[in-house]
Short mmCIF file of C-alpha atoms in Angstrom, two decimals:
data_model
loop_
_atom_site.label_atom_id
_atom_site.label_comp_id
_atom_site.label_asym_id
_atom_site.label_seq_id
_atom_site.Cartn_x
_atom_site.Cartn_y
_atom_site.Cartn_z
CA UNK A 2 31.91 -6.40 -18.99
CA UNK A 3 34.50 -3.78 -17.85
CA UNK A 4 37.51 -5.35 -15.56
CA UNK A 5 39.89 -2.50 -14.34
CA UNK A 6 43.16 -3.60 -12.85
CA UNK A 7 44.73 -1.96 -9.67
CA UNK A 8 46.18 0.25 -9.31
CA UNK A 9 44.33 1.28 -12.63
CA UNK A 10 47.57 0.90 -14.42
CA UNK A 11 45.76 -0.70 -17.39
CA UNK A 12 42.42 -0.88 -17.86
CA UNK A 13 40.52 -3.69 -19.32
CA UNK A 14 36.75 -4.03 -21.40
CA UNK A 15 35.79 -6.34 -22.96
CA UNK A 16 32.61 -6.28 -25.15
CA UNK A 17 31.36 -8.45 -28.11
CA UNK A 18 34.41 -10.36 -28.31
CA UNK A 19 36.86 -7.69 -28.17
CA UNK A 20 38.67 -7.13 -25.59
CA UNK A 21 40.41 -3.21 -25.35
CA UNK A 22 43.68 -3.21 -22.91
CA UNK A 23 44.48 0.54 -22.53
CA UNK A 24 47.54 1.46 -21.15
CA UNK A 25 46.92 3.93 -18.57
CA UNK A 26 49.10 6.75 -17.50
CA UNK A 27 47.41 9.91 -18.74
CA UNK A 28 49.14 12.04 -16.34
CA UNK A 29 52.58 10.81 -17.83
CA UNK A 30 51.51 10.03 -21.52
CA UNK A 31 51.13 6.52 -20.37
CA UNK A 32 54.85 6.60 -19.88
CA UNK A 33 56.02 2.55 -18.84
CA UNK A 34 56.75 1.36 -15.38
CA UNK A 35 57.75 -1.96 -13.84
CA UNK A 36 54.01 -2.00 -12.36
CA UNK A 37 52.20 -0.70 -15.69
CA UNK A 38 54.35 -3.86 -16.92
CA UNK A 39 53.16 -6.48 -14.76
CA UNK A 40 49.14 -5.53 -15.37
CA UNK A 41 49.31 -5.16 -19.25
CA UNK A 42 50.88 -8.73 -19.04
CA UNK A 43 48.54 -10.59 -16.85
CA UNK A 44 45.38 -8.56 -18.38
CA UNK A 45 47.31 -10.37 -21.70
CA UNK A 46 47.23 -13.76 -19.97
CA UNK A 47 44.19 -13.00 -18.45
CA UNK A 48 42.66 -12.35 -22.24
CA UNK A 49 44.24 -15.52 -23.91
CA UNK A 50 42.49 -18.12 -21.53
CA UNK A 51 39.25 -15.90 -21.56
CA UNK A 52 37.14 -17.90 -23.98
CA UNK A 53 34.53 -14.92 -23.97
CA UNK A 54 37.61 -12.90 -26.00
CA UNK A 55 38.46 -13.52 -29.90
CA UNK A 56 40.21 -10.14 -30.48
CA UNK A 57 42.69 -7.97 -27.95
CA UNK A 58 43.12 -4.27 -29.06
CA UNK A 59 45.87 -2.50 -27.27
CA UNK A 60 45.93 1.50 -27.15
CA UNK A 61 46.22 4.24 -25.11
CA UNK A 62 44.91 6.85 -22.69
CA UNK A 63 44.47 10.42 -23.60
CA UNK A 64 46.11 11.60 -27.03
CA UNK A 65 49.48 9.03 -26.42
CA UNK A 66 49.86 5.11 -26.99
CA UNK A 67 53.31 5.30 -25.17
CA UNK A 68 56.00 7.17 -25.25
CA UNK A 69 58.50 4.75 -23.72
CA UNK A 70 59.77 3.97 -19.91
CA UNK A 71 59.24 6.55 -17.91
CA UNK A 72 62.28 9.05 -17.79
CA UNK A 73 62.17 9.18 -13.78
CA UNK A 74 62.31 5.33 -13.76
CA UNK A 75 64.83 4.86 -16.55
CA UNK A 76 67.43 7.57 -14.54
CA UNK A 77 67.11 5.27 -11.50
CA UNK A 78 67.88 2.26 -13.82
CA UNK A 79 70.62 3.87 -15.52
CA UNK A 80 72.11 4.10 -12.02
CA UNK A 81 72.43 0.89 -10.79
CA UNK A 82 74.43 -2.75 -11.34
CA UNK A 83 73.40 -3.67 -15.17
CA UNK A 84 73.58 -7.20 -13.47
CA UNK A 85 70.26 -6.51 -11.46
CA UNK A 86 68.37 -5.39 -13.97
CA UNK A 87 67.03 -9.19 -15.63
CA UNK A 88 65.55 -9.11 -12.16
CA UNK A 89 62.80 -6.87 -13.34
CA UNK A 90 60.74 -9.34 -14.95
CA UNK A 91 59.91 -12.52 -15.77
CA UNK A 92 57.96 -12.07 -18.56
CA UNK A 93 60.02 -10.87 -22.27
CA UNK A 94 58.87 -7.14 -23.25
CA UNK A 95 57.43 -9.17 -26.14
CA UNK A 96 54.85 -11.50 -24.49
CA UNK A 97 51.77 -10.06 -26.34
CA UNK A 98 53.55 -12.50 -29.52
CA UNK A 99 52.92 -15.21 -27.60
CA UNK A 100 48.59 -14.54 -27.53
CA UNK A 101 47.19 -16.91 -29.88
CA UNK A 102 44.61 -14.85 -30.21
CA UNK A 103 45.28 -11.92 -32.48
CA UNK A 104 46.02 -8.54 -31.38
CA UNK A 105 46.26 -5.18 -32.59
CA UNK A 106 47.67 -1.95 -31.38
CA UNK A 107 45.88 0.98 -31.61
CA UNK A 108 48.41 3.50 -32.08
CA UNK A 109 46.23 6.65 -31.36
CA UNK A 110 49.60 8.93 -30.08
CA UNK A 111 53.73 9.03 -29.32
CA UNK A 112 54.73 5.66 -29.17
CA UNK A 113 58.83 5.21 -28.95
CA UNK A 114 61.26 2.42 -26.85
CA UNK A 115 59.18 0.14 -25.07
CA UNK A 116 55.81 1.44 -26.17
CA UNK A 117 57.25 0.70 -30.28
CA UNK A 118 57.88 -2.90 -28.63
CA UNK A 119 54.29 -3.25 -27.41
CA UNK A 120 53.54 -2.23 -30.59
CA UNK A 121 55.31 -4.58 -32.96
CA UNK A 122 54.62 -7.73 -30.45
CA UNK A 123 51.09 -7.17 -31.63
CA UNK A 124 49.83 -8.89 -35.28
CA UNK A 125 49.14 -5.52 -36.82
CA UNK A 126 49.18 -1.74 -36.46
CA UNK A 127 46.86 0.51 -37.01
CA UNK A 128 47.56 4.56 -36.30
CA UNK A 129 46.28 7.56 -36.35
CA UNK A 130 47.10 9.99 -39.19
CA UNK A 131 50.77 12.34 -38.25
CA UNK A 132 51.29 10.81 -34.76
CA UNK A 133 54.67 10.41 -33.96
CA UNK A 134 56.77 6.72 -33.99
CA UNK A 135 60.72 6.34 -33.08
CA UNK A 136 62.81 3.33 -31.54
CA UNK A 137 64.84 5.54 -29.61
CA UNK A 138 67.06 3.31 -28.20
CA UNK A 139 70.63 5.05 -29.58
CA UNK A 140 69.42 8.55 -28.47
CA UNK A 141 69.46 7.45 -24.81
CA UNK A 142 73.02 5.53 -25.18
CA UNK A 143 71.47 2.21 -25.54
CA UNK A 144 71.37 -0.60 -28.01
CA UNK A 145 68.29 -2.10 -29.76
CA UNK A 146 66.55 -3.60 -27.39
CA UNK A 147 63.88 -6.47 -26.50
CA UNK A 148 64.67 -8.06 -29.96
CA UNK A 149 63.76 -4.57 -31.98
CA UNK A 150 66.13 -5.50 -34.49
CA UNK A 151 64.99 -8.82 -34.89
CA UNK A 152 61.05 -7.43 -35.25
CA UNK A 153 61.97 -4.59 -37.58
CA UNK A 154 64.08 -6.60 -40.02
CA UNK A 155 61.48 -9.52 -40.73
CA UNK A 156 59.08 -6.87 -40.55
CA UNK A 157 60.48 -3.89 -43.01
CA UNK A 158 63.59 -5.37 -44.17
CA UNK A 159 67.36 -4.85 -43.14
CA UNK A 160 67.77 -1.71 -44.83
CA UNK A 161 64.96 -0.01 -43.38
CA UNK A 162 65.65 -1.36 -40.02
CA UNK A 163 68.60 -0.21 -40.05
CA UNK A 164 67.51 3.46 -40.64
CA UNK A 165 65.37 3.54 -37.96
CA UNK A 166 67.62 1.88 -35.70
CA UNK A 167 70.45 3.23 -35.96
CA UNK A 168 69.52 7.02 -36.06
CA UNK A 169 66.54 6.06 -33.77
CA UNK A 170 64.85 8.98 -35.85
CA UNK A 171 61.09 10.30 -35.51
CA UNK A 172 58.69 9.01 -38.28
CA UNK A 173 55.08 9.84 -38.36
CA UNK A 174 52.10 7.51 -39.29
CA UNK A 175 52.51 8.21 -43.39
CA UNK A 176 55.62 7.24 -43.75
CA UNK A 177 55.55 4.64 -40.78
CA UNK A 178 52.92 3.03 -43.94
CA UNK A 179 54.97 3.31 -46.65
CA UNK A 180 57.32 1.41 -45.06
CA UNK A 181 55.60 -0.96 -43.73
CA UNK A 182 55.88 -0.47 -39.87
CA UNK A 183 52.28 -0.01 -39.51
CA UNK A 184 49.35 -1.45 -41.54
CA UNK A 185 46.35 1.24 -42.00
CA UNK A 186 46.46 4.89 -40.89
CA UNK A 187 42.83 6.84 -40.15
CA UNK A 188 42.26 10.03 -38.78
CA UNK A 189 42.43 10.30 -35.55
CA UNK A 190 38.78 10.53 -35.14
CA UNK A 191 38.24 7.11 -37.19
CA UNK A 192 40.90 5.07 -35.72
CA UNK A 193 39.01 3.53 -32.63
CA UNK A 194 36.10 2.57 -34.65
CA UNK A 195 38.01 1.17 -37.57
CA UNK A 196 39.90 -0.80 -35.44
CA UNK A 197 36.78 -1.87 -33.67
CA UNK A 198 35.26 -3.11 -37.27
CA UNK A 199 38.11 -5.06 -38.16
CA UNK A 200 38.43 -7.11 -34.64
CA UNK A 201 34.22 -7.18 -35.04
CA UNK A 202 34.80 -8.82 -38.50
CA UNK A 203 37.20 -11.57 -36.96
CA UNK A 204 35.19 -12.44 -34.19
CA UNK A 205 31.83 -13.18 -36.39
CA UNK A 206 33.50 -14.49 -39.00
CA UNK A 207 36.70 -16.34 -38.09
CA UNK A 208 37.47 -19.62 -36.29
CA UNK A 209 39.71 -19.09 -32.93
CA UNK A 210 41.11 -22.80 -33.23
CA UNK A 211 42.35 -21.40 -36.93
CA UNK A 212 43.08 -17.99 -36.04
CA UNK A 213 45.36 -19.76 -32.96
CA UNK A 214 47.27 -22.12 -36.08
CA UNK A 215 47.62 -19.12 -38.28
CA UNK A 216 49.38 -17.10 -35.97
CA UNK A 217 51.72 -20.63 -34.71
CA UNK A 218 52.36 -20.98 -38.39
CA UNK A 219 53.90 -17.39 -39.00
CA UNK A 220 55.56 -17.70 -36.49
CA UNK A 221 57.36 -21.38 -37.36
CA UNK A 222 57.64 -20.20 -40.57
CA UNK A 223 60.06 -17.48 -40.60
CA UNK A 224 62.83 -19.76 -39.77
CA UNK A 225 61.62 -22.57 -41.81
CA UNK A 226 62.14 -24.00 -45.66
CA UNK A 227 58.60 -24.11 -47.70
CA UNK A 228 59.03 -27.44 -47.70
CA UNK A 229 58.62 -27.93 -43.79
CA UNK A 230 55.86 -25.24 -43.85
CA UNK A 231 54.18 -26.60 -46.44
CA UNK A 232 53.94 -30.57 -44.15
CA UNK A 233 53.25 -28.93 -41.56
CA UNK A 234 50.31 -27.39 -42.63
CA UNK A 235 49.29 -30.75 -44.23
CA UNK A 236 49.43 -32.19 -40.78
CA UNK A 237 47.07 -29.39 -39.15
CA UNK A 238 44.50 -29.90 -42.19
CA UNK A 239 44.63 -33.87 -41.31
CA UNK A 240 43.92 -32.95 -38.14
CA UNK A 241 40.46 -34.64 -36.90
CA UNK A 242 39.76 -31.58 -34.27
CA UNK A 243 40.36 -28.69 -36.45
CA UNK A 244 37.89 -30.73 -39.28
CA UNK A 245 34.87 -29.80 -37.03
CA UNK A 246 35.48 -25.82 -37.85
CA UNK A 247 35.90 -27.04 -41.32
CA UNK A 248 32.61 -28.78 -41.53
CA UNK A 249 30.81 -25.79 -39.59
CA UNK A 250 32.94 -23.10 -42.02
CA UNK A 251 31.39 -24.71 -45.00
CA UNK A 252 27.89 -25.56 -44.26
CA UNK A 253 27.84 -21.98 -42.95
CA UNK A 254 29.12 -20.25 -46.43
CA UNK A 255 26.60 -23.08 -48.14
CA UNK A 256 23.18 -21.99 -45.96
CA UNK A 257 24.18 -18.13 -45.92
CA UNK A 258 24.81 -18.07 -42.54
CA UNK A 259 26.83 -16.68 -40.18
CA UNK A 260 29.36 -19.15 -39.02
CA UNK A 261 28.91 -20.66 -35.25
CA UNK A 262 32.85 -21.67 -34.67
CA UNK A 263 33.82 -23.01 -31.47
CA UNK A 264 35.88 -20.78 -28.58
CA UNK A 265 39.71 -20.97 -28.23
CA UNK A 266 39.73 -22.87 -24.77
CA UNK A 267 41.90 -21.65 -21.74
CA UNK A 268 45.53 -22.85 -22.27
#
């Protein structure tokens, strides 16, 4: 099934579990707007109560993931009342963390400012080999935004954070590896494909309803003692409902069979 949302903005397939969002600009690198905004998030919303979708992948068009806002937009911004501009949305730049189904960006190009925050909202990162990754935000006067220093310090640690933050400095894929910004890099030929495997591999092989816990627990958990992470995840084993993808996760790995786990429902 292919859904493509007007005006074409983002486009939307979803096959075999997987659903691909692809941002969708090619004539401006895929460049972010205010409208390219509103359809990547409601294609997101539209993917988390989907029951038909395990996986999102989020790339995009052409040889570019994206680049940031787009500079025409962001010099009309720049211009007016700083008090108008929470106005813009009502949605935070990082609503793709709040999918409880996992996601993972497909960083096949440039991908700086807002496009970097698409791509850390997401579970993991995978990139194509040299392509080109930067926060940005100092070298246009701003500070980090959207909670990028938040992201990249749980994520890489203060130090490194810092780096890239404050000197909002150009890294490409290697090095974006080593330190720890994104988590496989393939040739750019490769990329879409190993991508596709790993989503494929989730989908036949792990339980939404767990997959959905997982991703609430990592989330809890970075501002919580082991202790409290440790009874709550007592309390979601205990948990009658979740037992049923226990029993079937089991009796699956006993028969040598391919487990038959049960759809996240809609919200």
């Amino acid at each position: 099934m292919t859904i493509i949302s007007a005006p074409e903005l983002v486009l939307c397939d979803v096959d075999s579990g997987i659903a691909t969002l692809t941002l969708h600009r090619p004539e401006r690198k895929n460049a972010w707007t205010l409208e390219m905004e509103r359809a990547f998030f409601d294609l997101l919303d539209a993917c988390d109560d989907d029951p038909a979708v395990r996986v999102v992948l989020v790339t995009g068009a052409g040889n570019s993931f994206c680049p940031g806002m787009d500079m025409g937009h962001l010099d009309n911004v720049s211009q007016g009342p700083a008090a108008d501009r929470p106005a813009w949305r009502t949605r935070p730049m990082t609503h793709a963390r709040s999918l409880r189904k996992p996601t993972i960006a497909v960083v096949n190009g440039a991908c700086a400012g807002i496009g970097l925050i698409q791509a850390l909202s997401c579970d993991l990162r995978f990139a194509a080999a040299g392509i080109r990754i930067a926060a940005s935000f100092t070298r246009r006067g701003l500070p980090a935004e959207f909670g990028a220093s938040w992201l990249l310090t749980r994520m890489i640690g203060p130090a490194r954070a810092a780096d890239l933050l404050v000197s909002s400095r150009v890294v490409v894929a290697e090095e974006a590896l080593a330190l720890g910004l994104v988590d496989r890099v393939f040739p750019p030929e490769e990329l879409v494909a190993a991508a596709r495997a790993y989503a494929a591999d989730l989908v036949a092989n792990c339980a939404p309803v767990a997959m959905a816990a997982v991703k609430a627990q990592l989330a809890a958990d970075w501002g919580r003692t082991l202790a409290d992470a440790q009874l709550d995840a007592e309390a979601l084993v205990r948990d009658t409902d979740r037992r049923i993808d226990f029993r079937e996760g089991v009796a699956a790995f006993v028969e040598r069979r391919p487990p038959n786990f049960r759809p996240l429902p809609p919200r």
